[in-house]
XYZ file of C-alpha atoms in Angstrom:
177
model
C -4.489 17.482 -2.552
C -1.300 15.686 -3.548
C 1.557 16.147 -1.086
C 4.943 14.534 -0.773
C 6.297 12.170 1.867
C 8.744 13.215 4.593
C 11.738 12.924 2.295
C 12.504 12.820 -1.384
C 12.961 9.044 -1.233
C 9.295 8.244 -0.409
C 9.828 7.421 3.277
C 7.124 7.940 5.890
C 8.339 8.423 9.464
C 5.453 10.446 10.924
C 1.904 11.574 10.145
C -0.561 10.057 7.715
C 0.108 8.330 4.417
C -1.738 6.880 1.445
C -0.587 4.617 -1.369
C -2.476 3.943 -4.605
C -1.628 1.461 -7.326
C -3.400 0.657 -10.594
C -2.823 -3.004 -11.352
C -4.171 -6.024 -13.173
C -3.189 -8.782 -10.781
C -3.048 -12.373 -11.957
C -3.730 -15.252 -9.608
C -0.369 -16.963 -9.205
C -0.468 -17.910 -5.509
C 2.585 -15.716 -4.996
C 3.179 -12.480 -3.108
C 2.797 -9.453 -5.406
C 4.246 -6.153 -4.113
C 2.379 -3.227 -5.669
C 4.564 -0.562 -4.003
C 7.163 -1.103 -1.316
C 10.349 0.078 0.329
C 11.975 -3.268 0.997
C 15.564 -4.150 0.247
C 18.437 -6.152 1.698
C 19.279 -2.949 3.606
C 15.994 -2.981 5.520
C 12.255 -2.474 5.229
C 9.818 0.423 5.699
C 6.415 -0.380 4.158
C 4.653 -2.368 1.492
C 1.252 -2.514 -0.177
C 0.920 -6.053 -1.480
C -1.431 -8.798 -2.509
C -0.623 -11.977 -0.645
C -0.419 -15.460 -2.103
C -3.980 -15.904 -0.787
C -5.046 -12.824 -2.846
C -5.535 -10.599 0.236
C -4.683 -6.896 -0.062
C -2.244 -6.034 2.724
C -0.563 -2.879 4.021
C 2.507 -3.513 6.184
C 4.505 -0.881 8.076
C 7.887 -2.063 9.328
C 10.004 -0.705 12.208
C 13.394 -2.030 11.120
C 15.323 -1.142 14.305
C 12.756 -2.649 16.661
C 12.132 -5.574 14.314
C 8.329 -5.276 14.375
C 5.610 -4.987 11.726
C 2.038 -3.706 11.980
C -0.521 -4.762 9.393
C -3.968 -4.280 7.904
C -4.998 -7.275 5.780
C -8.273 -7.614 3.879
C -10.565 -10.377 5.083
C -11.697 -11.137 1.505
C -9.759 -11.769 -1.707
C -9.312 -9.029 -4.290
C -10.747 -9.348 -7.822
C -8.320 -11.345 -9.945
C -7.681 -10.684 -13.626
C -9.327 -7.264 -13.683
C -7.795 -3.790 -13.668
C -8.331 -2.156 -10.257
C -7.047 0.759 -8.199
C -5.821 -0.478 -4.833
C -5.343 1.860 -1.856
C -3.601 1.445 1.473
C -3.538 4.183 4.067
C -2.565 4.890 7.662
C -3.733 7.810 9.804
C -0.472 8.022 11.810
C 2.515 5.836 10.975
C 4.152 6.777 14.308
C 1.240 5.863 16.604
C 3.396 3.159 18.159
C 1.776 0.012 19.518
C -1.677 0.957 18.121
C -0.624 2.067 14.621
C -2.593 -0.704 12.874
C -5.850 0.673 14.330
C -5.530 3.571 11.839
C -4.675 1.423 8.812
C -7.164 0.607 6.008
C -7.098 -1.133 2.612
C -9.426 -0.530 -0.364
C -10.151 -2.039 -3.777
C -11.368 0.999 -5.676
C -13.866 2.833 -3.499
C -14.727 -0.278 -1.482
C -13.101 -0.478 1.928
C -12.262 -4.016 2.942
C -13.088 -5.266 6.385
C -9.603 -6.032 7.548
C -7.737 -7.843 10.263
C -5.402 -5.410 12.005
C -2.253 -6.619 13.681
C -0.653 -4.252 16.192
C 2.632 -4.867 17.958
C 3.621 -3.486 21.357
C 7.243 -2.970 20.239
C 6.445 -1.029 17.052
C 7.477 2.651 17.074
C 7.491 3.877 13.441
C 9.021 3.144 10.028
C 12.439 4.673 9.499
C 13.980 6.592 6.613
C 16.407 3.965 5.361
C 18.801 4.065 2.422
C 16.822 1.555 0.345
C 15.082 1.541 -3.006
C 11.379 1.988 -3.700
C 9.975 -0.843 -5.811
C 6.846 -0.873 -7.951
C 5.301 -4.154 -9.129
C 7.911 -6.443 -7.593
C 7.628 -10.180 -7.121
C 7.517 -11.272 -3.494
C 10.718 -13.281 -3.849
C 12.617 -10.216 -5.090
C 13.417 -12.079 -8.300
C 11.863 -9.614 -10.733
C 8.516 -8.120 -11.660
C 5.276 -9.485 -10.237
C 2.831 -11.447 -12.359
C 0.261 -9.063 -13.818
C 0.658 -5.490 -14.966
C 0.911 -2.049 -13.357
C -0.510 1.223 -14.697
C 0.745 3.630 -12.035
C 1.628 3.996 -8.362
C 1.326 7.109 -6.199
C 2.009 8.131 -2.608
C 0.714 10.959 -0.464
C 1.771 12.180 2.983
C -1.905 12.418 4.008
C -4.840 10.071 4.425
C -6.998 10.497 1.346
C -10.674 11.178 1.963
C -13.353 9.200 0.133
C -13.749 12.166 -2.260
C -10.015 12.266 -2.933
C -9.861 8.516 -3.613
C -12.839 8.950 -5.974
C -10.958 11.769 -7.741
C -7.955 9.459 -8.228
C -10.257 6.828 -9.774
C -11.865 9.449 -12.052
C -8.403 10.612 -13.175
C -7.402 6.985 -13.887
C -10.578 6.449 -15.905
C -9.931 9.584 -17.966
C -6.306 8.759 -18.638
C -6.620 5.007 -19.268
C -10.156 4.984 -20.714
C -11.374 2.600 -18.009
C -14.661 2.535 -16.079
C -13.418 1.710 -12.584
C -15.461 2.524 -9.459
Protein backbone atom coordinates (compact mmCIF):
# COMPACT_ATOMS: atom_id res chain seq x y z
CA UNK A 1 0.00 0.00 0.00
CA UNK A 2 2.97 2.36 0.05
CA UNK A 3 2.97 4.88 -2.79
CA UNK A 4 5.07 7.92 -3.51
CA UNK A 5 4.14 11.60 -3.51
CA UNK A 6 3.64 13.66 -6.68
CA UNK A 7 7.36 14.23 -7.13
CA UNK A 8 10.62 12.77 -5.99
CA UNK A 9 11.07 15.59 -3.47
CA UNK A 10 8.09 14.59 -1.26
CA UNK A 11 5.73 17.37 -2.39
CA UNK A 12 1.96 16.96 -2.39
CA UNK A 13 0.04 19.18 -4.82
CA UNK A 14 -3.09 17.07 -5.38
CA UNK A 15 -4.91 14.02 -4.03
CA UNK A 16 -4.61 12.42 -0.62
CA UNK A 17 -1.58 12.18 1.63
CA UNK A 18 -0.47 10.58 4.88
CA UNK A 19 2.55 11.20 7.08
CA UNK A 20 3.78 8.93 9.88
CA UNK A 21 6.54 9.58 12.37
CA UNK A 22 7.88 7.44 15.21
CA UNK A 23 9.07 9.77 17.95
CA UNK A 24 9.75 10.08 21.65
CA UNK A 25 8.79 13.69 22.24
CA UNK A 26 10.01 15.51 25.32
CA UNK A 27 7.99 18.29 26.90
CA UNK A 28 10.02 21.43 26.23
CA UNK A 29 7.25 23.95 25.52
CA UNK A 30 8.72 24.40 22.06
CA UNK A 31 7.48 23.58 18.57
CA UNK A 32 8.75 20.17 17.42
CA UNK A 33 8.51 19.44 13.67
CA UNK A 34 8.25 15.69 13.09
CA UNK A 35 8.26 15.98 9.27
CA UNK A 36 7.99 19.15 7.23
CA UNK A 37 8.78 20.94 4.00
CA UNK A 38 9.57 24.37 5.37
CA UNK A 39 12.56 26.47 4.43
CA UNK A 40 13.50 30.09 3.82
CA UNK A 41 12.40 29.43 0.22
CA UNK A 42 8.81 28.71 1.22
CA UNK A 43 6.53 26.23 2.94
CA UNK A 44 4.38 23.26 1.88
CA UNK A 45 3.35 21.16 4.90
CA UNK A 46 4.32 20.12 8.39
CA UNK A 47 3.34 17.52 10.97
CA UNK A 48 4.34 18.99 14.31
CA UNK A 49 3.75 19.01 18.02
CA UNK A 50 3.10 22.52 19.23
CA UNK A 51 4.56 24.16 22.30
CA UNK A 52 1.26 23.25 24.00
CA UNK A 53 1.89 19.56 23.08
CA UNK A 54 -0.89 19.45 20.45
CA UNK A 55 -0.35 17.31 17.35
CA UNK A 56 -0.90 19.51 14.30
CA UNK A 57 -0.97 19.01 10.53
CA UNK A 58 -0.53 22.21 8.51
CA UNK A 59 -0.81 22.54 4.73
CA UNK A 60 0.55 25.79 3.32
CA UNK A 61 -0.30 27.54 0.03
CA UNK A 62 2.83 29.65 -0.34
CA UNK A 63 1.66 31.78 -3.30
CA UNK A 64 -1.70 32.65 -1.75
CA UNK A 65 -0.15 33.01 1.70
CA UNK A 66 -2.72 30.81 3.47
CA UNK A 67 -2.55 27.77 5.76
CA UNK A 68 -5.17 25.15 6.59
CA UNK A 69 -4.85 23.11 9.77
CA UNK A 70 -6.03 20.17 11.83
CA UNK A 71 -4.92 20.47 15.47
CA UNK A 72 -5.62 17.94 18.22
CA UNK A 73 -7.85 19.18 21.02
CA UNK A 74 -5.86 17.19 23.61
CA UNK A 75 -2.13 16.94 24.34
CA UNK A 76 -0.09 14.01 23.08
CA UNK A 77 1.64 11.59 25.49
CA UNK A 78 4.96 13.08 26.54
CA UNK A 79 8.10 11.04 27.18
CA UNK A 80 6.82 7.87 25.52
CA UNK A 81 7.59 6.41 22.10
CA UNK A 82 4.57 6.84 19.80
CA UNK A 83 3.68 6.69 16.12
CA UNK A 84 2.04 9.94 15.05
CA UNK A 85 -0.03 10.22 11.86
CA UNK A 86 -1.35 13.19 9.92
CA UNK A 87 -3.44 12.78 6.80
CA UNK A 88 -5.54 14.73 4.33
CA UNK A 89 -8.12 13.31 1.91
CA UNK A 90 -7.49 15.98 -0.78
CA UNK A 91 -4.75 18.57 -0.40
CA UNK A 92 -6.23 20.59 -3.30
CA UNK A 93 -9.81 20.85 -1.99
CA UNK A 94 -9.37 24.61 -1.73
CA UNK A 95 -11.25 26.53 0.95
CA UNK A 96 -12.54 23.33 2.63
CA UNK A 97 -9.29 21.31 2.63
CA UNK A 98 -9.09 21.17 6.45
CA UNK A 99 -12.42 19.29 6.57
CA UNK A 100 -10.54 16.23 5.22
CA UNK A 101 -7.56 16.50 7.58
CA UNK A 102 -7.04 14.23 10.63
CA UNK A 103 -4.34 13.62 13.25
CA UNK A 104 -3.68 10.41 15.22
CA UNK A 105 -1.50 9.22 18.09
CA UNK A 106 -1.08 5.56 17.23
CA UNK A 107 -4.48 4.16 16.31
CA UNK A 108 -6.35 6.82 18.29
CA UNK A 109 -7.82 9.62 16.22
CA UNK A 110 -7.79 12.94 18.02
CA UNK A 111 -10.83 15.15 18.02
CA UNK A 112 -9.36 18.13 16.28
CA UNK A 113 -10.04 21.75 15.56
CA UNK A 114 -9.97 22.31 11.81
CA UNK A 115 -9.08 25.68 10.37
CA UNK A 116 -10.07 26.30 6.75
CA UNK A 117 -9.19 29.39 4.76
CA UNK A 118 -11.18 30.80 1.85
CA UNK A 119 -7.99 31.80 -0.01
CA UNK A 120 -6.25 28.41 0.23
CA UNK A 121 -5.84 26.55 -3.08
CA UNK A 122 -3.19 23.83 -2.56
CA UNK A 123 0.43 23.32 -1.46
CA UNK A 124 2.97 23.86 -4.20
CA UNK A 125 6.02 21.89 -5.31
CA UNK A 126 8.73 24.26 -4.13
CA UNK A 127 12.51 23.92 -4.30
CA UNK A 128 12.93 23.43 -0.55
CA UNK A 129 14.30 20.74 1.72
CA UNK A 130 12.35 18.10 3.63
CA UNK A 131 13.20 18.10 7.33
CA UNK A 132 12.74 15.32 9.87
CA UNK A 133 12.83 16.04 13.61
CA UNK A 134 13.55 19.76 13.33
CA UNK A 135 13.26 22.32 16.09
CA UNK A 136 10.54 24.90 15.52
CA UNK A 137 13.05 27.75 15.46
CA UNK A 138 15.03 26.08 12.66
CA UNK A 139 18.09 26.04 14.90
CA UNK A 140 18.72 22.30 14.86
CA UNK A 141 17.11 19.04 15.88
CA UNK A 142 14.00 18.96 18.06
CA UNK A 143 14.12 17.83 21.67
CA UNK A 144 13.36 14.11 21.83
CA UNK A 145 14.24 11.36 19.40
CA UNK A 146 12.97 10.07 16.05
CA UNK A 147 12.82 6.44 14.89
CA UNK A 148 11.49 6.93 11.37
CA UNK A 149 9.29 9.10 9.16
CA UNK A 150 7.26 8.03 6.13
CA UNK A 151 4.95 9.61 3.57
CA UNK A 152 2.30 8.19 1.29
CA UNK A 153 0.33 9.77 -1.56
CA UNK A 154 -2.88 8.19 -0.20
CA UNK A 155 -4.96 8.39 2.95
CA UNK A 156 -4.10 5.33 5.00
CA UNK A 157 -7.03 3.24 6.20
CA UNK A 158 -7.29 2.15 9.83
CA UNK A 159 -5.96 -1.28 8.77
CA UNK A 160 -3.00 0.29 6.98
CA UNK A 161 -2.14 2.49 9.98
CA UNK A 162 -2.36 -0.63 12.18
CA UNK A 163 0.02 -2.42 9.77
CA UNK A 164 2.51 0.45 10.10
CA UNK A 165 2.33 0.14 13.91
CA UNK A 166 2.81 -3.65 13.71
CA UNK A 167 5.85 -3.17 11.45
CA UNK A 168 7.29 -0.61 13.92
CA UNK A 169 6.75 -3.02 16.81
CA UNK A 170 8.51 -5.83 14.94
CA UNK A 171 11.45 -3.71 13.90
CA UNK A 172 11.97 -1.73 17.13
CA UNK A 173 10.73 -4.37 19.60
CA UNK A 174 8.06 -2.01 20.95
CA UNK A 175 4.45 -2.71 21.97
CA UNK A 176 2.70 0.35 20.54
CA UNK A 177 -1.04 0.37 19.76
